């Protein structure tokens, strides 16, 4: 809490922002704890009370402070885009933390059906897994599959694509038509006490599942009638799910279709939109009307911060607050939302130029000092460019140096076709460095770093550090990174896949498992819906001349944004 008033004689802004910050670890890098916009300031003292639920140091589920003693700074921000008066005086007094009797909004509104909850609590892990499996279209019988793959490369890839489709053919609830997020086994058995079956899904999974059905049709694994039936069932479920401001919540139970999250995610909503776009344009005579009805609810200006001119990560319905962070880096996966939101008119074009290609030289923690970070102009709007360099290759960095950030958006957007010497070239260079750096610098026998499962349990972010502004840590290798690189360096990618098969027990009934530790050979015997989807969509694009991208760019609204790629050269 604090008190604030404006000076009536000298004028004052009625709106400003406050932030709390802390220094991260020992490197003295500031990290935002939380921000809040104060409005309706007047010329008399008034008390401003900000619930601590608005800050990320709070565990929003139990209302406890988490690491609050690490807060170092209270910051008052007077931004010219936010302030209604640009000169004047504000007075502040009595800044303090105050404990009140009222509690934070709880997560008690997230209720699973009583029968299901009681059944789950009364079951053993194996019994519960078997009950979930009974609701699916099918289920694997063996953990490790040894097979002779074709020598011809395209036949080899088609074989992998067919097996990968098995996940989406089977690991879908028969009643809700929602794909499960995760299935995990031990090396010895499908059903074991350590096995895990993610009887939940998120909106990215749903959107990519729809695109995977189209990919299976493209690859002649299913008929048009089968594809339409599957898509229709899922679209019908989407229209029944609980929403907020037209957007789906981030997670739902696949058996009851109840939401299990209070969070509305910007990027996940974007992947759902992309998947619906694909099916709308793949089967316009059958699905266009329903798809457009669903898409009409998605106005991405809901996530847009007009002051920062960037997107918030999302919105919490239980605290009625936006996430504390923005998507500020240009070359990361949320650029697909930025592109589509601009093309459709949800946000202004200027937003594209407010995403950082590189960071100022004063950001000493970044991996390298950017080259040619000079002011540029795009349709009259000024912004800063620049790039990094490695072995005479210029590239615009991602945040963490992962394949996912760099190469997932061009599964759906024609970055390579529209800007072969700019964005497309940047994609290729990320693929090239992904493939060379771990082999040359770390001595890895195989390559491909991206967020993925950890052998033995868990999930983490991995990347090739030099490809990122901050850079993720080195670690396990995930096959989906190789598939994302397939269109850019096909010979290296195919050789890498064959090497994985030669060295590790990493292949099951639904294709490659999620990750392997290249130094120990330990495998994460897990299938993630997200990573399986990136694999199958990448294979469809490679084998069918960019089929998924072609569907998306049939949409006039998407084509309206193509100038964002054609008119910018990242390396000039």
Coordinates of C-alpha atoms in Angstrom, one line a residue:
X1 CA 0.0 0.0 0.0
X2 CA 1.0 3.7 -0.4
X3 CA -0.6 7.1 -0.5
X4 CA -0.5 9.3 -3.6
X5 CA -1.8 12.7 -4.7
X6 CA -1.2 15.1 -7.6
X7 CA -0.3 18.7 -7.3
X8 CA -3.3 20.8 -8.5
X9 CA -1.2 23.8 -9.2
X10 CA 1.7 22.1 -11.1
X11 CA -0.6 19.5 -12.8
X12 CA -0.1 15.7 -12.7
X13 CA -0.8 12.5 -14.5
X14 CA -3.7 10.5 -13.2
X15 CA -2.2 7.2 -14.4
X16 CA 1.2 5.6 -13.8
X17 CA 2.7 2.2 -13.2
X18 CA 4.4 0.7 -10.2
X19 CA 6.8 -2.3 -10.2
X20 CA 8.5 -4.5 -7.7
X21 CA 11.9 -5.9 -8.7
X22 CA 14.5 -8.2 -7.2
X23 CA 18.0 -9.1 -8.2
X24 CA 18.3 -12.6 -9.6
X25 CA 20.8 -14.9 -8.0
X26 CA 24.3 -13.5 -7.9
X27 CA 24.6 -11.8 -11.3
X28 CA 22.7 -8.7 -10.2
X29 CA 20.3 -9.0 -13.2
X30 CA 17.0 -7.3 -12.3
X31 CA 13.9 -9.5 -12.5
X32 CA 10.4 -8.2 -12.4
X33 CA 8.4 -9.5 -9.5
X34 CA 5.2 -7.7 -10.6
X35 CA 3.6 -4.6 -12.0
X36 CA 0.4 -2.7 -11.4
X37 CA -1.2 0.3 -13.2
X38 CA -2.6 2.9 -10.9
X39 CA -5.5 5.0 -12.3
X40 CA -7.7 7.9 -11.2
X41 CA -5.2 9.9 -9.2
X42 CA -6.6 13.2 -8.0
X43 CA -5.4 16.3 -6.0
X44 CA -6.1 14.8 -2.6
X45 CA -4.4 12.0 -0.7
X46 CA -5.7 8.6 -1.5
X47 CA -4.6 5.2 -0.4
X48 CA -3.7 2.7 -3.2
X49 CA -4.0 -1.0 -2.1
X50 CA -2.5 -3.6 -4.5
X51 CA -3.3 -7.2 -3.7
X52 CA -0.2 -9.2 -3.6
X53 CA -1.9 -11.7 -5.9
X54 CA -0.8 -9.4 -8.8
X55 CA 2.8 -10.3 -8.2
X56 CA 4.6 -13.4 -9.3
X57 CA 6.2 -13.9 -5.9
X58 CA 2.8 -15.1 -4.8
X59 CA 1.6 -18.7 -4.9
X60 CA -1.9 -17.9 -6.2
X61 CA -3.3 -21.2 -5.1
X62 CA -2.6 -21.0 -1.4
X63 CA -1.9 -17.2 -0.9
X64 CA 1.5 -17.6 0.6
X65 CA 4.5 -15.4 0.0
X66 CA 7.2 -17.1 -2.0
X67 CA 10.6 -15.6 -1.6
X68 CA 9.3 -12.1 -0.7
X69 CA 12.4 -11.2 1.2
X70 CA 14.3 -11.1 -2.1
X71 CA 12.4 -8.0 -3.3
X72 CA 14.9 -5.2 -3.7
X73 CA 13.2 -2.3 -5.4
X74 CA 9.9 -0.4 -5.5
X75 CA 9.8 1.4 -8.9
X76 CA 7.4 4.2 -10.1
X77 CA 7.2 4.4 -13.9
X78 CA 5.9 7.4 -15.7
X79 CA 5.6 6.3 -19.3
X80 CA 4.7 8.9 -21.9
X81 CA 2.3 6.4 -23.6
X82 CA 0.5 5.9 -20.3
X83 CA 0.6 9.3 -18.7
X84 CA -2.2 11.7 -19.6
X85 CA -0.1 14.7 -18.5
X86 CA 3.6 14.8 -19.4
X87 CA 4.7 17.4 -16.9
X88 CA 3.8 17.9 -13.3
X89 CA 4.2 16.5 -9.8
X90 CA 3.0 13.5 -7.9
X91 CA 3.5 13.1 -4.1
X92 CA 4.0 9.6 -2.4
X93 CA 3.9 8.7 1.2
X94 CA 3.8 5.8 3.6
X95 CA 4.9 3.0 1.3
X96 CA 4.5 -0.3 3.1
X97 CA 3.4 -4.0 3.1
X98 CA 0.2 -4.5 5.0
X99 CA -1.4 -7.7 6.1
X100 CA -5.2 -7.8 5.8
X101 CA -7.7 -10.4 6.9
X102 CA -9.1 -10.8 3.5
X103 CA -7.5 -13.6 1.5
X104 CA -6.4 -14.0 -2.1
X105 CA -8.8 -15.5 -4.6
X106 CA -8.5 -19.2 -4.3
X107 CA -8.5 -21.9 -6.9
X108 CA -11.5 -23.5 -5.3
X109 CA -13.7 -22.9 -8.3
X110 CA -11.7 -25.6 -10.1
X111 CA -13.8 -28.6 -9.3
X112 CA -13.6 -32.0 -10.8
X113 CA -16.7 -34.1 -10.8
X114 CA -17.0 -35.8 -7.4
X115 CA -17.4 -39.3 -8.8
X116 CA -14.3 -39.0 -10.9
X117 CA -12.3 -37.5 -8.1
X118 CA -13.3 -40.1 -5.6
X119 CA -12.5 -42.9 -8.1
X120 CA -9.1 -41.5 -8.8
X121 CA -8.3 -41.2 -5.1
X122 CA -9.4 -44.8 -4.5
X123 CA -7.4 -46.3 -7.4
X124 CA -3.9 -47.5 -7.7
X125 CA -1.7 -45.8 -10.3
X126 CA -2.0 -48.8 -12.6
X127 CA -5.8 -49.1 -12.2
X128 CA -6.2 -45.4 -13.0
X129 CA -4.0 -45.7 -16.0
X130 CA -5.9 -48.6 -17.3
X131 CA -9.2 -46.8 -16.8
X132 CA -7.9 -43.8 -18.8
X133 CA -6.5 -46.2 -21.5
X134 CA -10.0 -47.8 -21.7
X135 CA -11.4 -44.4 -22.8
X136 CA -8.9 -44.0 -25.6
X137 CA -9.1 -45.1 -29.2
X138 CA -6.2 -47.4 -28.7
X139 CA -3.0 -48.0 -26.7
X140 CA 0.5 -49.3 -27.3
X141 CA 1.4 -52.8 -26.3
X142 CA 5.2 -52.6 -26.4
X143 CA 7.6 -50.0 -25.1
X144 CA 10.6 -50.5 -27.4
X145 CA 10.2 -51.3 -31.1
X146 CA 13.0 -52.7 -33.2
X147 CA 12.3 -52.4 -36.9
X148 CA 14.1 -52.3 -40.2
X149 CA 13.6 -48.9 -41.8
X150 CA 13.7 -48.3 -45.5
X151 CA 17.0 -47.1 -47.0
X152 CA 15.3 -44.6 -49.3
X153 CA 15.0 -41.3 -47.3
X154 CA 11.4 -40.3 -48.1
X155 CA 10.2 -43.9 -47.4
X156 CA 12.1 -43.7 -44.1
X157 CA 10.4 -40.5 -43.2
X158 CA 7.0 -41.7 -44.2
X159 CA 7.4 -44.7 -41.9
X160 CA 8.2 -42.4 -39.0
X161 CA 5.2 -40.2 -39.9
X162 CA 2.9 -43.2 -40.0
X163 CA 4.1 -44.3 -36.5
X164 CA 3.9 -40.8 -35.1
X165 CA 0.3 -40.5 -36.4
X166 CA -0.4 -43.4 -34.1
X167 CA -0.3 -41.1 -31.1
X168 CA -3.1 -38.9 -32.6
X169 CA -5.0 -41.9 -33.9
X170 CA -5.2 -43.4 -30.5
X171 CA -4.3 -41.2 -27.6
X172 CA -7.5 -39.2 -27.8
X173 CA -10.5 -39.5 -25.5
X174 CA -13.3 -41.3 -27.4
X175 CA -16.0 -39.2 -25.8
X176 CA -14.5 -35.7 -25.6
X177 CA -12.3 -36.0 -28.8
X178 CA -9.5 -34.3 -26.9
X179 CA -5.9 -35.5 -27.1
X180 CA -4.1 -36.3 -23.9
X181 CA -1.1 -34.2 -23.0
X182 CA 1.3 -37.0 -22.1
X183 CA 1.8 -40.7 -21.8
X184 CA 4.9 -42.1 -20.2
X185 CA 6.2 -45.6 -19.6
X186 CA 9.1 -47.4 -18.0
X187 CA 11.6 -49.2 -20.2
X188 CA 10.1 -52.5 -19.0
X189 CA 6.4 -52.0 -19.3
X190 CA 3.6 -49.8 -20.5
X191 CA 1.6 -50.2 -17.3
X192 CA 3.8 -49.8 -14.3
X193 CA 3.6 -47.8 -11.0
X194 CA 6.0 -45.2 -12.5
X195 CA 3.9 -44.8 -15.6
X196 CA 2.1 -41.6 -16.1
X197 CA -1.0 -40.8 -18.2
X198 CA -1.8 -37.1 -18.6
X199 CA -5.6 -37.1 -18.5
X200 CA -5.6 -33.4 -19.3
X201 CA -4.9 -31.3 -22.3
X202 CA -4.2 -27.7 -23.2
X203 CA -5.3 -25.5 -26.0
X204 CA -2.0 -25.9 -28.0
X205 CA -2.6 -29.6 -28.0
X206 CA -6.1 -29.2 -29.3
X207 CA -5.0 -26.8 -32.1
X208 CA -2.1 -29.0 -33.2
X209 CA -4.2 -32.1 -33.0
X210 CA -6.6 -30.6 -35.5
X211 CA -3.6 -29.8 -37.8
X212 CA -2.3 -33.3 -37.4
X213 CA -5.6 -34.8 -38.6
X214 CA -5.1 -32.8 -41.8
X215 CA -1.5 -33.9 -42.0
X216 CA -2.7 -37.6 -41.7
X217 CA -5.1 -36.9 -44.6
X218 CA -2.4 -35.3 -46.7
X219 CA -0.2 -38.3 -46.1
X220 CA -3.0 -40.7 -47.0
X221 CA -3.1 -42.3 -43.6
X222 CA -6.9 -41.6 -43.3
X223 CA -9.7 -40.9 -45.6
X224 CA -11.4 -37.5 -46.0
X225 CA -14.5 -38.8 -44.4
X226 CA -12.5 -40.1 -41.4
X227 CA -10.7 -36.7 -41.1
X228 CA -13.9 -34.8 -41.2
X229 CA -15.5 -36.9 -38.6
X230 CA -12.6 -36.5 -36.1
X231 CA -12.3 -32.8 -36.7
X232 CA -16.1 -32.2 -36.4
X233 CA -16.2 -34.1 -33.0
X234 CA -13.3 -31.9 -31.6
X235 CA -14.8 -28.7 -32.9
X236 CA -18.1 -29.6 -31.3
X237 CA -16.2 -30.1 -28.0
X238 CA -14.4 -26.8 -28.3
X239 CA -17.8 -25.0 -28.6
X240 CA -18.8 -26.7 -25.3
X241 CA -15.8 -25.8 -23.2
X242 CA -15.9 -23.0 -20.7
X243 CA -14.3 -19.8 -21.9
X244 CA -13.4 -16.2 -20.8
X245 CA -13.6 -13.2 -23.1
X246 CA -14.1 -15.8 -25.9
X247 CA -10.8 -17.5 -25.2
X248 CA -10.4 -21.1 -23.9
X249 CA -8.7 -21.7 -20.6
X250 CA -5.2 -23.2 -20.8
X251 CA -6.0 -26.7 -19.4
X252 CA -9.0 -29.0 -19.4
X253 CA -9.7 -32.5 -18.0
X254 CA -10.1 -34.8 -21.0
X255 CA -12.6 -37.0 -19.3
X256 CA -15.0 -34.4 -17.9
X257 CA -14.1 -31.4 -20.1
X258 CA -13.9 -29.2 -17.0
X259 CA -11.3 -26.5 -17.0
X260 CA -8.4 -27.1 -14.6
X261 CA -6.7 -23.7 -15.0
X262 CA -7.4 -20.1 -14.2
X263 CA -5.0 -18.9 -16.8
X264 CA -5.8 -17.7 -20.4
X265 CA -2.6 -18.0 -22.4
X266 CA -1.7 -15.8 -25.3
X267 CA 0.6 -18.1 -27.2
X268 CA -1.5 -21.3 -26.5
X269 CA -4.5 -19.4 -27.9
X270 CA -2.5 -18.6 -30.9
X271 CA -1.7 -22.3 -31.7
X272 CA -5.3 -23.2 -31.3
X273 CA -6.2 -20.5 -33.8
X274 CA -3.5 -21.8 -36.2
X275 CA -4.9 -25.3 -36.0
X276 CA -8.5 -24.1 -36.6
X277 CA -7.2 -22.1 -39.6
X278 CA -5.6 -25.2 -41.1
X279 CA -8.8 -27.3 -40.9
X280 CA -10.9 -24.4 -42.1
X281 CA -8.9 -24.0 -45.3
X282 CA -8.2 -27.7 -45.8
X283 CA -12.0 -28.5 -45.9
X284 CA -13.7 -25.1 -46.6
X285 CA -16.8 -26.7 -48.0
X286 CA -17.5 -28.6 -44.8
X287 CA -15.9 -26.8 -41.9
X288 CA -15.6 -23.1 -42.8
X289 CA -18.7 -21.9 -41.1
X290 CA -18.1 -23.6 -37.8
X291 CA -14.4 -22.6 -37.8
X292 CA -15.2 -19.0 -38.5
X293 CA -17.8 -19.0 -35.7
X294 CA -15.2 -20.2 -33.2
X295 CA -12.5 -17.9 -34.5
X296 CA -14.8 -14.8 -34.3
X297 CA -14.5 -15.1 -30.5
X298 CA -10.7 -14.7 -30.5
X299 CA -9.7 -11.0 -30.4
X300 CA -6.1 -10.9 -29.5
X301 CA -6.2 -7.2 -28.5
X302 CA -7.4 -8.7 -25.2
X303 CA -3.7 -9.6 -24.5
X304 CA -2.2 -6.4 -25.9
X305 CA -0.5 -3.8 -23.7
X306 CA -0.8 -0.6 -25.7
X307 CA 1.8 1.1 -23.5
X308 CA 4.6 -1.4 -23.9
X309 CA 3.1 -2.2 -27.4
X310 CA 3.7 -5.9 -26.7
X311 CA 1.6 -8.8 -25.7
X312 CA 1.2 -10.0 -22.1
X313 CA 1.9 -13.7 -21.5
X314 CA -1.7 -14.1 -20.5
X315 CA -4.5 -13.3 -18.0
X316 CA -5.5 -14.9 -14.6
X317 CA -9.2 -15.0 -14.2
X318 CA -9.0 -15.7 -10.4
X319 CA -7.0 -12.5 -9.7
X320 CA -8.3 -10.5 -12.6
X321 CA -4.8 -9.6 -13.6
X322 CA -2.5 -9.9 -16.6
X323 CA 0.7 -11.9 -16.3
X324 CA 3.6 -9.7 -15.2
X325 CA 5.6 -10.3 -18.3
X326 CA 5.5 -9.4 -21.9
X327 CA 6.6 -11.3 -25.0
X328 CA 9.4 -8.9 -26.0
X329 CA 11.8 -10.9 -28.1
X330 CA 11.1 -11.0 -31.8
X331 CA 12.6 -14.3 -32.8
X332 CA 10.6 -16.6 -30.5
X333 CA 7.5 -18.7 -30.9
X334 CA 4.9 -16.0 -30.0
X335 CA 5.7 -14.2 -33.3
X336 CA 3.0 -16.3 -34.9
X337 CA 0.4 -14.6 -32.7
X338 CA 2.0 -11.2 -33.5
X339 CA 1.9 -11.9 -37.2
X340 CA -1.7 -13.1 -37.2
X341 CA -3.0 -10.4 -34.9
X342 CA -1.6 -7.7 -37.1
X343 CA -2.8 -9.3 -40.3
X344 CA -6.3 -9.6 -38.9
X345 CA -6.3 -6.0 -37.5
X346 CA -6.5 -6.9 -33.8
X347 CA -3.3 -4.9 -33.0
X348 CA -1.4 -2.2 -34.9
X349 CA 1.5 -2.9 -37.2
X350 CA 3.8 -0.9 -35.0
X351 CA 3.7 -3.9 -32.5
X352 CA 5.9 -5.9 -35.0
X353 CA 8.7 -3.3 -34.7
X354 CA 8.5 -3.2 -30.9
X355 CA 9.7 -6.8 -30.7
X356 CA 13.5 -6.8 -30.0
X357 CA 15.7 -8.1 -32.8
X358 CA 18.6 -7.6 -30.5
X359 CA 19.1 -5.9 -27.2
X360 CA 21.2 -2.7 -26.4
X361 CA 24.9 -3.1 -25.8
X362 CA 24.3 -2.0 -22.2
X363 CA 22.6 -5.4 -21.5
X364 CA 25.9 -7.0 -20.5
X365 CA 24.4 -10.3 -19.6
X366 CA 23.4 -11.2 -23.2
X367 CA 25.5 -13.8 -25.0
X368 CA 27.3 -11.4 -27.3
X369 CA 27.3 -7.8 -28.2
X370 CA 25.0 -7.3 -31.2
X371 CA 26.4 -6.3 -34.6
X372 CA 25.0 -3.4 -36.5
X373 CA 22.3 -2.5 -34.0
X374 CA 21.3 0.7 -35.7
X375 CA 18.1 2.5 -36.1
X376 CA 16.0 1.3 -39.1
X377 CA 12.7 2.4 -40.6
X378 CA 9.8 0.2 -41.7
X379 CA 6.9 2.0 -43.4
X380 CA 7.8 5.2 -41.5
X381 CA 8.2 3.5 -38.1
X382 CA 11.6 3.6 -36.5
X383 CA 13.0 0.5 -34.7
X384 CA 16.4 -1.1 -33.9
X385 CA 17.8 -4.1 -35.9
X386 CA 21.0 -5.9 -35.5
X387 CA 22.2 -9.5 -35.3
X388 CA 24.7 -11.9 -33.8
X389 CA 27.5 -13.7 -35.6
X390 CA 29.0 -17.2 -35.4
X391 CA 31.5 -18.6 -37.8
X392 CA 30.7 -15.9 -40.4
X393 CA 27.0 -16.6 -40.1
X394 CA 24.7 -13.7 -39.2
X395 CA 21.5 -14.5 -37.3
X396 CA 18.9 -12.8 -35.2
X397 CA 18.9 -14.6 -31.8
X398 CA 16.0 -16.2 -30.0
X399 CA 15.7 -16.0 -26.3
X400 CA 17.0 -19.4 -25.3
X401 CA 18.5 -20.8 -28.4
X402 CA 16.0 -23.7 -28.7
X403 CA 14.7 -25.2 -31.9
X404 CA 11.1 -24.8 -30.7
X405 CA 11.4 -21.0 -30.5
X406 CA 13.1 -20.6 -33.8
X407 CA 11.4 -23.2 -36.1
X408 CA 7.9 -23.9 -34.8
X409 CA 6.2 -20.7 -36.3
X410 CA 7.4 -21.6 -39.9
X411 CA 5.5 -24.9 -39.6
X412 CA 2.4 -22.6 -40.2
X413 CA 3.8 -19.4 -41.7
X414 CA 5.6 -18.9 -45.0
X415 CA 8.7 -17.3 -43.6
X416 CA 11.0 -19.2 -45.9
X417 CA 9.1 -18.7 -49.0
X418 CA 8.3 -15.0 -48.4
X419 CA 11.7 -13.9 -47.1
X420 CA 14.4 -16.4 -48.3
X421 CA 17.2 -13.9 -47.7
X422 CA 15.9 -12.7 -44.4
X423 CA 13.6 -14.6 -42.1
X424 CA 13.9 -17.8 -44.0
X425 CA 17.7 -17.5 -44.0
X426 CA 17.6 -16.9 -40.2
X427 CA 15.6 -20.1 -39.8
X428 CA 18.2 -22.0 -41.8
X429 CA 21.1 -20.6 -39.8
X430 CA 19.5 -21.6 -36.6
X431 CA 19.1 -25.1 -38.0
X432 CA 22.7 -25.2 -39.1
X433 CA 24.1 -24.1 -35.8
X434 CA 21.8 -26.4 -33.9
X435 CA 23.3 -29.3 -35.9
X436 CA 27.0 -28.3 -35.7
X437 CA 27.5 -26.7 -32.3
X438 CA 26.7 -29.7 -30.0
X439 CA 28.9 -32.0 -32.2
X440 CA 31.9 -29.6 -32.5
X441 CA 31.9 -28.0 -29.1
X442 CA 30.4 -30.6 -26.7
X443 CA 31.3 -33.8 -28.4
X444 CA 27.7 -35.0 -28.6
X445 CA 27.1 -37.9 -31.0
X446 CA 23.7 -36.5 -32.0
X447 CA 22.1 -33.0 -31.9
X448 CA 18.8 -31.2 -31.4
X449 CA 18.1 -29.0 -28.3
X450 CA 14.7 -27.7 -27.3
X451 CA 12.4 -27.8 -24.3
X452 CA 11.5 -31.5 -23.6
X453 CA 11.3 -34.3 -21.1
X454 CA 14.1 -35.3 -18.8
X455 CA 15.1 -39.0 -18.6
X456 CA 14.1 -40.1 -15.2
X457 CA 11.2 -37.6 -14.9
X458 CA 10.4 -33.9 -15.3
X459 CA 10.7 -31.4 -18.1
X460 CA 13.1 -28.6 -18.8
X461 CA 14.3 -26.0 -21.3
X462 CA 17.4 -26.7 -23.3
X463 CA 19.1 -24.8 -26.1
X464 CA 22.3 -24.0 -28.0
X465 CA 23.3 -21.1 -25.8
X466 CA 24.9 -18.9 -28.5
X467 CA 21.7 -18.9 -30.5
X468 CA 19.9 -17.1 -27.7
X469 CA 19.9 -13.7 -26.1
X470 CA 20.1 -15.2 -22.6
X471 CA 20.4 -18.8 -23.7
X472 CA 19.1 -22.0 -22.2
X473 CA 21.5 -24.6 -20.7
X474 CA 22.9 -27.6 -22.6
X475 CA 21.4 -31.0 -21.8
X476 CA 19.4 -33.8 -23.4
X477 CA 18.6 -34.1 -27.0
X478 CA 15.0 -34.2 -28.3
X479 CA 14.1 -35.7 -31.7
X480 CA 11.5 -33.1 -32.4
X481 CA 14.3 -30.5 -32.8
X482 CA 15.7 -32.6 -35.7
X483 CA 12.3 -32.7 -37.4
X484 CA 11.9 -28.9 -37.1
X485 CA 15.2 -28.6 -38.9
X486 CA 14.3 -31.1 -41.6
X487 CA 13.3 -28.6 -44.3
X488 CA 16.5 -26.5 -43.9
X489 CA 19.2 -29.2 -43.6
X490 CA 17.5 -32.5 -44.8
X491 CA 20.7 -34.6 -45.2
X492 CA 22.0 -33.7 -41.8
X493 CA 18.6 -34.2 -40.2
X494 CA 18.0 -37.6 -41.7
X495 CA 21.5 -38.7 -40.8
X496 CA 20.9 -37.5 -37.2
X497 CA 17.7 -39.5 -36.9
X498 CA 19.3 -42.7 -38.2
X499 CA 22.2 -42.2 -35.8
X500 CA 19.7 -41.9 -32.8
X501 CA 18.1 -45.2 -33.9
X502 CA 21.5 -46.8 -34.1
X503 CA 22.8 -45.6 -30.7
X504 CA 19.7 -45.6 -28.4
X505 CA 16.5 -47.6 -27.6
X506 CA 14.5 -44.5 -28.5
X507 CA 11.8 -45.8 -30.8
X508 CA 8.3 -47.1 -29.8
X509 CA 5.0 -47.8 -31.4
X510 CA 4.3 -44.0 -31.9
X511 CA 7.7 -43.1 -33.2
X512 CA 10.6 -41.5 -31.5
X513 CA 10.4 -41.0 -27.7
X514 CA 10.7 -37.5 -26.4
X515 CA 14.4 -37.2 -25.3
X516 CA 17.7 -39.0 -24.8
X517 CA 20.8 -38.0 -22.7
X518 CA 23.5 -38.3 -25.4
X519 CA 26.2 -38.9 -22.8
X520 CA 24.5 -41.7 -20.8
X521 CA 22.0 -43.1 -23.3
X522 CA 19.1 -42.7 -20.9
X523 CA 15.8 -42.2 -22.7
X524 CA 12.7 -40.4 -21.6
X525 CA 10.1 -43.1 -22.5
X526 CA 7.4 -40.4 -22.9
X527 CA 5.3 -39.0 -25.7
X528 CA 4.2 -35.4 -25.4
X529 CA 1.3 -34.3 -27.6
X530 CA 3.1 -31.0 -28.4
X531 CA 6.4 -32.6 -29.5
X532 CA 4.6 -35.4 -31.5
X533 CA 2.6 -32.7 -33.3
X534 CA 5.6 -30.7 -34.3
X535 CA 7.2 -33.9 -35.6
X536 CA 4.2 -34.9 -37.7
X537 CA 3.5 -31.4 -39.1
X538 CA 7.1 -31.0 -40.0
X539 CA 7.0 -34.3 -41.9
X540 CA 3.9 -33.3 -43.8
X541 CA 5.5 -30.0 -44.8
X542 CA 8.6 -31.7 -46.0
X543 CA 6.9 -34.6 -47.8
X544 CA 4.1 -32.4 -49.3
X545 CA 5.7 -29.1 -50.3
X546 CA 4.7 -27.1 -47.3
X547 CA 1.2 -28.3 -47.1
X548 CA 0.3 -27.0 -43.7
X549 CA 1.7 -23.5 -44.5
X550 CA -0.2 -23.5 -47.8
X551 CA -3.5 -24.1 -46.0
X552 CA -2.9 -21.2 -43.6
X553 CA -1.9 -18.7 -46.3
X554 CA -5.0 -19.5 -48.3
X555 CA -6.7 -17.2 -45.9
X556 CA -7.0 -13.6 -47.2
X557 CA -6.6 -12.3 -43.6
X558 CA -3.3 -14.2 -43.2
X559 CA -2.0 -13.1 -46.7
X560 CA -2.7 -9.5 -45.6
X561 CA 0.3 -9.6 -43.3
X562 CA 2.9 -11.0 -45.8
X563 CA 4.5 -7.6 -46.1
X564 CA 5.9 -8.0 -42.6
X565 CA 8.3 -10.6 -44.1
X566 CA 8.8 -9.4 -47.6
X567 CA 9.7 -5.8 -46.7
X568 CA 12.2 -6.3 -43.9
X569 CA 15.8 -7.5 -44.3
X570 CA 17.1 -8.6 -41.0
X571 CA 20.8 -8.5 -42.1
X572 CA 21.1 -5.1 -43.8

